Short mmCIF file of C-alpha atoms in Angstrom, two decimals:
data_model
loop_
_atom_site.label_atom_id
_atom_site.label_comp_id
_atom_site.label_asym_id
_atom_site.label_seq_id
_atom_site.Cartn_x
_atom_site.Cartn_y
_atom_site.Cartn_z
CA MET A 1 85.11 84.98 72.99
CA ALA A 2 88.31 86.90 72.89
CA GLN A 3 91.08 84.97 73.14
CA ALA A 4 94.44 85.18 75.45
CA GLU A 5 97.64 86.76 73.79
CA ALA A 6 100.45 84.46 75.02
CA LYS A 7 103.87 83.33 74.44
CA ASN A 8 105.59 80.37 76.11
CA MET A 9 102.61 80.20 78.50
CA LYS A 10 99.57 78.07 78.54
CA LEU A 11 96.67 78.88 80.97
CA ILE A 12 95.65 75.87 83.10
CA ALA A 13 92.76 77.31 84.97
CA GLN A 14 90.86 80.58 85.95
CA ASP A 15 88.97 81.15 89.10
CA THR A 16 87.09 84.28 89.71
CA LEU A 17 87.10 83.50 93.34
CA VAL A 18 83.17 83.01 94.15
CA GLY A 19 82.72 86.65 92.08
CA PHE A 20 85.02 88.62 94.16
CA GLY A 21 88.07 88.69 91.89
CA GLY A 22 89.53 91.90 92.45
CA MET A 23 92.95 90.97 93.68
CA GLY A 24 95.51 93.32 95.67
CA GLU A 25 99.28 92.59 95.83
CA GLY A 26 99.43 89.80 98.53
CA MET A 27 100.00 86.05 96.94
CA CYS A 28 101.73 83.15 99.35
CA MET A 29 101.58 79.54 99.17
CA GLN A 30 101.10 77.54 102.22
CA VAL A 31 102.01 73.72 102.25
CA THR A 32 99.67 72.12 104.90
CA GLY A 33 100.58 69.27 107.51
CA ASP A 34 98.77 66.81 104.82
CA SER A 35 100.52 68.10 101.68
CA ARG A 36 97.74 70.46 100.49
CA ARG A 37 98.81 73.37 98.81
CA ILE A 38 96.76 76.56 99.68
CA MET A 39 97.55 79.85 97.72
CA TRP A 40 96.51 82.80 100.02
CA THR A 41 95.59 85.94 98.21
CA ALA A 42 94.55 89.61 99.33
CA HIS A 43 91.88 91.54 97.87
CA GLU A 44 92.26 94.99 96.36
CA SER A 45 89.30 96.62 98.14
CA ALA A 46 86.39 95.82 100.45
CA PRO A 47 84.36 93.95 101.13
CA LYS A 48 86.42 90.81 101.15
CA ASN A 49 89.58 90.47 103.28
CA PHE A 50 91.53 87.34 102.17
CA THR A 51 90.68 84.06 100.25
CA GLY A 52 92.54 81.04 100.34
CA ILE A 53 92.32 78.45 97.44
CA ASP A 54 93.22 75.04 97.37
CA VAL A 55 95.67 74.64 94.32
CA THR A 56 96.90 70.97 95.21
CA ASN A 57 95.20 70.08 91.82
CA ILE A 58 96.36 72.97 89.72
CA LYS A 59 93.72 72.07 87.02
CA ASN A 60 90.68 72.58 89.61
CA PRO A 61 91.37 75.14 92.16
CA LYS A 62 88.77 75.46 94.74
CA VAL A 63 88.17 78.27 96.96
CA ILE A 64 88.06 76.78 100.76
CA VAL A 65 87.43 80.20 102.73
CA GLN A 66 86.91 83.84 102.09
CA THR A 67 86.87 86.47 104.66
CA GLU A 68 85.02 89.50 105.19
CA LEU A 69 86.40 92.98 106.11
CA PRO A 70 84.95 94.96 108.98
CA HIS A 71 83.72 97.96 106.76
CA MET A 72 84.11 99.14 103.41
CA ASP A 73 86.69 101.81 104.17
CA VAL A 74 89.48 99.38 104.84
CA ARG A 75 91.73 96.99 102.62
CA SER A 76 94.12 94.06 102.91
CA ASN A 77 96.31 94.78 99.97
CA SER A 78 99.22 92.70 101.18
CA LEU A 79 99.51 89.24 103.12
CA GLU A 80 102.42 87.12 103.80
CA VAL A 81 102.58 83.15 105.19
CA THR A 82 105.22 81.62 106.86
CA GLY A 83 104.55 78.17 108.29
CA ASN A 84 100.90 78.20 109.63
CA ILE A 85 101.01 81.90 110.31
CA MET A 86 99.83 84.60 108.22
CA ALA A 87 100.28 88.39 108.49
CA VAL A 88 97.83 90.53 106.72
CA ALA A 89 98.11 94.48 106.28
CA TYR A 90 95.15 96.82 106.94
CA GLN A 91 95.23 100.33 105.39
CA THR A 92 91.98 102.41 105.66
CA LYS A 93 90.86 104.95 103.09
CA GLY A 94 91.06 107.77 105.57
CA LYS A 95 93.49 108.88 108.33
CA GLY A 96 92.25 108.12 111.88
CA MET A 97 90.50 105.09 111.23
CA GLU A 98 90.38 101.74 112.20
CA PRO A 99 91.39 98.74 111.91
CA ALA A 100 94.58 100.00 110.75
CA GLY A 101 97.76 97.68 111.13
CA VAL A 102 98.95 94.11 110.99
CA GLU A 103 96.66 91.13 112.07
CA LEU A 104 98.23 87.52 112.59
CA PHE A 105 96.42 84.51 111.70
CA ASP A 106 96.57 80.79 112.79
CA LEU A 107 96.45 78.79 109.36
CA SER A 108 96.79 75.45 111.23
CA SER A 109 93.32 74.61 109.85
CA PRO A 110 93.25 76.62 106.36
CA GLU A 111 89.16 76.39 106.39
CA ASP A 112 88.96 78.36 109.62
CA PRO A 113 91.75 81.11 110.02
CA LYS A 114 91.90 82.03 113.51
CA SER A 115 93.07 85.58 114.51
CA ILE A 116 96.30 85.49 116.96
CA SER A 117 96.95 89.04 117.54
CA PHE A 118 96.49 92.65 116.25
CA PHE A 119 99.48 95.21 115.89
CA ASP A 120 97.53 98.62 116.01
CA CYS A 121 98.92 101.46 113.45
CA SER A 122 96.21 103.66 113.82
CA GLY A 123 96.67 107.44 114.45
CA PRO A 124 95.31 110.88 113.62
CA HIS A 125 97.75 111.05 110.73
CA SER A 126 97.80 107.26 109.96
CA ARG A 127 96.11 105.06 107.20
CA GLY A 128 97.55 101.99 108.77
CA VAL A 129 99.89 99.57 106.84
CA HIS A 130 100.11 99.13 102.95
CA GLN A 131 102.36 96.49 102.51
CA LEU A 132 104.27 93.65 104.69
CA TRP A 133 107.05 91.30 104.22
CA PHE A 134 107.08 88.30 106.54
CA ALA A 135 109.64 85.57 105.56
CA ASP A 136 111.62 84.46 108.54
CA GLY A 137 108.74 83.67 111.06
CA GLU A 138 110.18 86.11 113.55
CA TYR A 139 109.91 89.81 111.80
CA VAL A 140 107.23 91.43 109.77
CA HIS A 141 108.62 94.28 107.91
CA CYS A 142 106.26 96.80 106.75
CA ALA A 143 105.08 100.41 105.30
CA ALA A 144 103.16 101.90 108.16
CA GLY A 145 101.83 104.99 109.94
CA TYR A 146 101.67 105.06 113.56
CA ALA A 147 99.74 107.54 116.03
CA ASP A 148 103.01 109.30 117.18
CA PHE A 149 104.07 110.25 113.54
CA THR A 150 103.03 113.47 112.06
CA PRO A 151 104.32 113.98 108.60
CA THR A 152 105.59 117.00 107.20
CA ASP A 153 103.44 116.22 104.00
CA PRO A 154 99.96 114.44 104.21
CA LEU A 155 101.54 112.13 101.35
CA ASP A 156 104.12 111.25 103.33
CA ASP A 157 102.18 109.22 105.81
CA GLN A 158 103.80 105.55 105.85
CA PHE A 159 107.46 104.67 106.80
CA TYR A 160 109.47 101.70 107.22
CA MET A 161 108.48 99.75 110.58
CA CYS A 162 109.80 96.59 111.90
CA ILE A 163 107.55 94.41 114.29
CA ASP A 164 108.90 91.71 116.27
CA VAL A 165 106.46 88.71 116.24
CA ARG A 166 108.78 86.01 117.78
CA ASN A 167 105.89 85.96 120.29
CA PRO A 168 103.15 86.12 117.82
CA SER A 169 100.34 86.73 120.48
CA ARG A 170 102.38 89.73 121.41
CA PRO A 171 103.87 91.67 118.55
CA ALA A 172 106.04 94.45 119.53
CA GLU A 173 107.72 97.48 117.46
CA ALA A 174 111.64 96.76 117.17
CA GLY A 175 112.37 99.70 114.86
CA ARG A 176 111.83 101.93 112.35
CA TRP A 177 113.00 104.54 109.68
CA TRP A 178 111.75 107.48 107.70
CA TYR A 179 112.80 109.62 104.88
CA PRO A 180 114.65 112.60 106.56
CA GLY A 181 112.28 115.53 106.25
CA THR A 182 109.13 113.76 106.05
CA ARG A 183 108.29 113.97 110.02
CA GLU A 184 107.21 117.13 111.60
CA GLY A 185 110.36 117.64 114.29
CA ASP A 186 113.21 116.49 111.88
CA ASN A 187 116.26 118.61 111.64
CA THR A 188 116.24 118.09 107.84
CA PRO A 189 113.91 120.08 105.49
CA PRO A 190 110.99 118.21 103.50
CA PRO A 191 112.20 116.64 100.20
CA PRO A 192 111.42 118.50 97.21
CA ARG A 193 108.51 117.17 95.40
CA HIS A 194 108.34 115.72 91.57
CA PRO A 195 107.08 118.97 89.64
CA GLN A 196 104.88 116.57 87.56
CA TYR A 197 103.97 113.59 89.37
CA ASN A 198 104.07 114.10 93.14
CA SER A 199 103.18 110.78 94.75
CA GLY A 200 104.69 111.66 98.30
CA PHE A 201 107.60 110.26 99.97
CA ARG A 202 106.24 106.89 101.36
CA ALA A 203 108.00 103.35 102.22
CA HIS A 204 106.58 100.66 99.78
CA ASN A 205 108.01 97.11 99.60
CA THR A 206 110.41 96.15 102.43
CA ASN A 207 112.09 92.94 101.67
CA VAL A 208 114.32 90.85 103.78
CA TYR A 209 116.14 87.66 102.65
CA PRO A 210 117.88 84.83 104.55
CA GLU A 211 120.66 85.31 102.20
CA ARG A 212 121.51 88.72 103.82
CA PRO A 213 119.46 89.02 106.89
CA ASP A 214 121.14 91.93 107.85
CA ARG A 215 119.97 94.29 104.69
CA LEU A 216 116.71 95.78 103.76
CA TYR A 217 115.59 96.21 100.22
CA MET A 218 113.01 99.11 100.12
CA CYS A 219 111.47 101.10 97.53
CA TYR A 220 110.16 104.77 98.91
CA LEU A 221 107.86 105.89 95.90
CA ASP A 222 109.63 109.25 95.08
CA GLY A 223 112.27 108.78 97.41
CA GLY A 224 113.83 105.71 95.09
CA LEU A 225 115.50 102.76 96.32
CA PHE A 226 117.09 102.25 99.71
CA ILE A 227 119.73 99.35 100.96
CA MET A 228 119.53 99.67 104.59
CA ASP A 229 121.72 97.81 107.23
CA ILE A 230 119.16 96.40 109.76
CA ALA A 231 121.69 94.27 111.98
CA ASP A 232 120.46 96.69 114.75
CA LYS A 233 116.82 96.47 113.94
CA ALA A 234 116.30 99.66 116.50
CA ASN A 235 118.90 101.54 114.44
CA PRO A 236 118.32 101.18 110.60
CA GLN A 237 121.08 102.74 108.72
CA VAL A 238 121.31 103.65 105.02
CA VAL A 239 124.02 101.70 102.89
CA GLY A 240 123.19 102.82 99.62
CA SER A 241 120.32 104.77 97.50
CA TRP A 242 119.42 105.49 94.16
CA ASN A 243 116.47 107.83 92.79
CA PRO A 244 115.81 108.46 89.18
CA HIS A 245 112.77 110.75 90.42
CA PRO A 246 112.92 113.13 88.54
CA PRO A 247 113.20 113.53 85.75
CA TYR A 248 111.50 109.94 85.65
CA PRO A 249 108.11 109.51 86.96
CA GLY A 250 108.08 108.44 90.74
CA PHE A 251 106.68 105.62 92.72
CA ALA A 252 109.21 103.19 92.99
CA HIS A 253 107.57 99.87 94.27
CA THR A 254 109.75 96.77 94.28
CA ALA A 255 113.53 95.94 94.82
CA LEU A 256 114.22 92.28 93.94
CA PRO A 257 117.98 91.82 94.86
CA LEU A 258 119.62 88.89 92.52
CA PHE A 259 122.38 87.91 94.98
CA SER A 260 124.51 85.58 92.54
CA ARG A 261 124.93 88.40 89.90
CA ASP A 262 124.97 91.50 92.22
CA LEU A 263 122.07 93.00 90.75
CA LEU A 264 118.59 94.60 91.63
CA ILE A 265 115.56 94.73 89.56
CA VAL A 266 113.65 97.79 90.60
CA THR A 267 109.79 98.64 89.14
CA ASP A 268 108.29 101.79 89.40
CA GLU A 269 104.62 101.41 89.46
CA SER A 270 102.05 102.68 86.71
CA ILE A 271 99.09 104.51 88.72
CA ARG A 272 97.40 106.30 85.97
CA ASP A 273 95.12 104.95 83.25
CA ASN A 274 96.00 105.11 79.82
CA ALA A 275 99.74 105.52 80.25
CA GLU A 276 99.87 108.94 81.42
CA ASP A 277 102.66 108.40 83.63
CA TRP A 278 104.56 106.58 81.23
CA PRO A 279 107.21 105.43 81.24
CA LYS A 280 107.01 103.01 84.20
CA LEU A 281 110.09 100.86 84.09
CA ALA A 282 111.31 97.96 85.48
CA TRP A 283 115.28 99.14 86.21
CA VAL A 284 118.25 96.69 86.07
CA VAL A 285 120.77 98.20 88.80
CA ASP A 286 124.22 97.25 89.44
CA MET A 287 124.84 96.84 93.22
CA ARG A 288 128.54 95.50 93.40
CA ARG A 289 128.92 98.51 95.44
CA GLU A 290 126.22 98.93 97.86
CA ASP A 291 127.22 102.42 98.41
CA ASN A 292 127.26 103.35 94.64
CA LEU A 293 124.04 101.80 92.88
CA VAL A 294 124.28 102.15 88.88
CA PRO A 295 121.38 101.51 86.44
CA ILE A 296 122.68 99.60 83.49
CA GLY A 297 119.40 98.98 81.75
CA THR A 298 115.56 97.96 81.70
CA LEU A 299 113.49 95.32 81.11
CA PRO A 300 112.12 95.62 77.56
CA LEU A 301 108.31 96.27 76.93
CA PRO A 302 106.58 96.41 73.89
CA PRO A 303 105.78 99.70 72.29
CA ILE A 304 103.41 101.84 74.10
CA GLU A 305 101.29 102.59 71.54
CA LYS A 306 100.24 98.92 71.58
CA PHE A 307 98.46 99.46 75.21
CA ASN A 308 98.04 102.97 76.36
CA THR A 309 94.53 102.83 74.28
CA ARG A 310 93.54 99.57 75.70
CA GLY A 311 92.24 100.72 79.10
CA GLY A 312 93.21 100.79 82.53
CA ARG A 313 97.04 101.06 83.47
CA PHE A 314 100.04 100.14 81.53
CA GLY A 315 103.46 99.83 83.02
CA ALA A 316 105.48 98.02 85.61
CA HIS A 317 104.12 96.80 88.64
CA ASN A 318 105.16 93.63 90.88
CA LEU A 319 107.57 91.18 90.65
CA HIS A 320 107.94 87.58 91.77
CA GLU A 321 110.21 88.00 94.85
CA ASN A 322 112.02 84.91 95.31
CA ARG A 323 110.81 84.82 98.57
CA PRO A 324 111.71 81.79 101.18
CA GLY A 325 109.32 78.89 101.27
CA PRO A 326 107.25 76.72 98.26
CA ALA A 327 108.58 79.16 95.80
CA PHE A 328 110.50 79.57 92.74
CA HIS A 329 113.83 80.96 93.09
CA SER A 330 115.95 82.36 90.01
CA ASP A 331 118.62 85.33 89.45
CA ASP A 332 118.22 84.65 85.44
CA LEU A 333 114.40 84.57 84.98
CA ILE A 334 112.24 87.40 86.17
CA PHE A 335 108.50 87.16 86.35
CA GLY A 336 106.83 90.79 86.17
CA THR A 337 103.40 92.00 85.97
CA PHE A 338 102.60 95.03 84.06
CA PHE A 339 98.65 95.63 84.13
CA ASN A 340 97.33 95.49 80.61
CA GLY A 341 100.38 94.53 79.55
CA GLY A 342 99.80 91.28 81.45
CA LEU A 343 102.49 88.77 82.96
CA ARG A 344 105.65 89.04 81.22
CA VAL A 345 109.02 86.94 81.58
CA PHE A 346 112.46 88.00 81.13
CA ASP A 347 115.92 85.94 80.51
CA MET A 348 118.80 88.15 82.49
CA ALA A 349 121.45 85.92 80.71
CA ASN A 350 122.93 89.37 79.34
CA PRO A 351 121.88 91.93 82.21
CA PHE A 352 122.83 94.80 79.87
CA GLN A 353 120.15 93.30 77.19
CA PRO A 354 117.53 91.28 78.88
CA GLN A 355 115.14 89.25 76.70
CA GLU A 356 111.42 88.73 77.13
CA VAL A 357 110.98 85.47 76.96
CA ALA A 358 107.32 84.88 77.82
CA TYR A 359 104.10 86.53 78.39
CA PHE A 360 100.45 85.97 79.20
CA ILE A 361 97.42 88.82 78.46
CA PRO A 362 94.21 87.36 79.09
CA PRO A 363 91.05 89.14 77.79
CA LYS A 364 89.23 91.72 79.65
CA PRO A 365 87.54 89.83 82.50
CA GLU A 366 83.67 89.77 82.92
CA ASN A 367 82.51 92.60 85.08
CA SER A 368 85.73 94.78 84.66
CA ILE A 369 85.43 98.05 85.69
CA VAL A 370 87.92 98.73 82.73
CA ASP A 371 88.40 97.79 79.34
CA ALA A 372 91.43 95.52 79.49
CA VAL A 373 92.97 92.75 82.12
CA GLN A 374 94.71 94.45 84.88
CA ILE A 375 97.45 91.79 85.98
CA ASN A 376 98.41 92.95 89.48
CA ASP A 377 100.62 90.47 90.90
CA VAL A 378 102.53 86.90 90.71
CA TYR A 379 103.80 84.12 92.46
CA VAL A 380 105.78 81.31 91.34
CA ASP A 381 105.79 77.81 92.92
CA GLU A 382 108.85 75.75 93.16
CA ASN A 383 107.81 73.54 90.12
CA ARG A 384 107.46 76.97 88.10
CA ILE A 385 103.87 77.01 88.19
CA VAL A 386 102.88 80.66 87.83
CA TYR A 387 100.00 82.17 89.71
CA CYS A 388 98.58 85.65 88.85
CA VAL A 389 95.75 87.98 89.92
CA ASP A 390 93.70 90.54 88.15
CA ARG A 391 92.91 93.76 89.82
CA HIS A 392 89.42 94.23 89.36
CA ALA A 393 87.48 90.90 88.56
CA GLY A 394 89.43 88.22 86.76
CA GLY A 395 90.42 86.32 90.08
CA LEU A 396 93.34 83.63 89.81
CA TYR A 397 95.03 82.64 86.87
CA ILE A 398 97.27 79.46 86.84
CA LEU A 399 99.70 78.94 83.95
CA GLU A 400 102.11 76.69 82.74
CA LEU A 401 105.61 78.08 81.45
CA GLU A 402 106.83 76.20 78.55
CA ILE A 403 110.29 77.08 78.29
#
């Protein structure tokens, strides 16, 4: 049997989630009223919607609920939990399909999630919501399409939207922003396309933190990184931006602020197998001046020659995002997922020269459609227990960090 490759990390448990172990980029921990710990995970694709896993005993995780999607042409790639409410994003394969939007669930009884409401983002040019952020219990920040949004290019169909859920039974739009020129009727011409790697200009991760509730840290695929002033949620304003695409391949994915360091970690997602879109990097960006963002380095990765022939993707993707709740918070240790490069941990003591201090690369999961693991997302709890998921078949891995 193939063995995991590991440094300073030990596998505690793995669960393939009743045979539906293809997981997306939604992971969040709930601590229930009776002190159970439930890890909620979104699936990469149909037929499953989301799965709840009791991880109170980390050596013996147990699936307590697994829900179905209404049809095979929709996915629930992203979810977030605050208290006993979970927000789930629905994106369809084609435009004009349903359900497309955000659904809120009551998790008071985790084994029996109950729908509270649905915010409809369907429309003739919309696939719904790809990603969402729900951390304060009041607003869902997301990458969404909508019925009244007609993109100038079909690839530009998702923009930043803020949804007011202070009354969870009646969610309402609070504000929106899109990259100038990407909507029909804009006074600005459409942005020029990447000459080699045109992925579109769409919102992706839309992070808002209690340390700076007036700031949105957003990646916009080929449009790069934006810091937005959202003090007036009805009228978001650009404070600063940074975009290395081109010459680098696009698909800016996640922006993680390290507030005590005045730094951002910014990932460009690998989206092509066999590293055909290399390099897909995790950048270190100086944000002391929000209006003058300066790249100062990247997180180190092993030589591409070690991974580009293993199968599937290799390159940056998700980060542990220091969200509120029962989560590990650090401006010094960075946890990132790199598909067939596994889960990797970096020490940011010297931001000009980050050091890799741990990694975990499990063998190819049984029944995977590619020849290597594809570690897709990561969540670290306040006890430094690490949870990560495989994109195709491996399900949930629970790890102990040994540093």
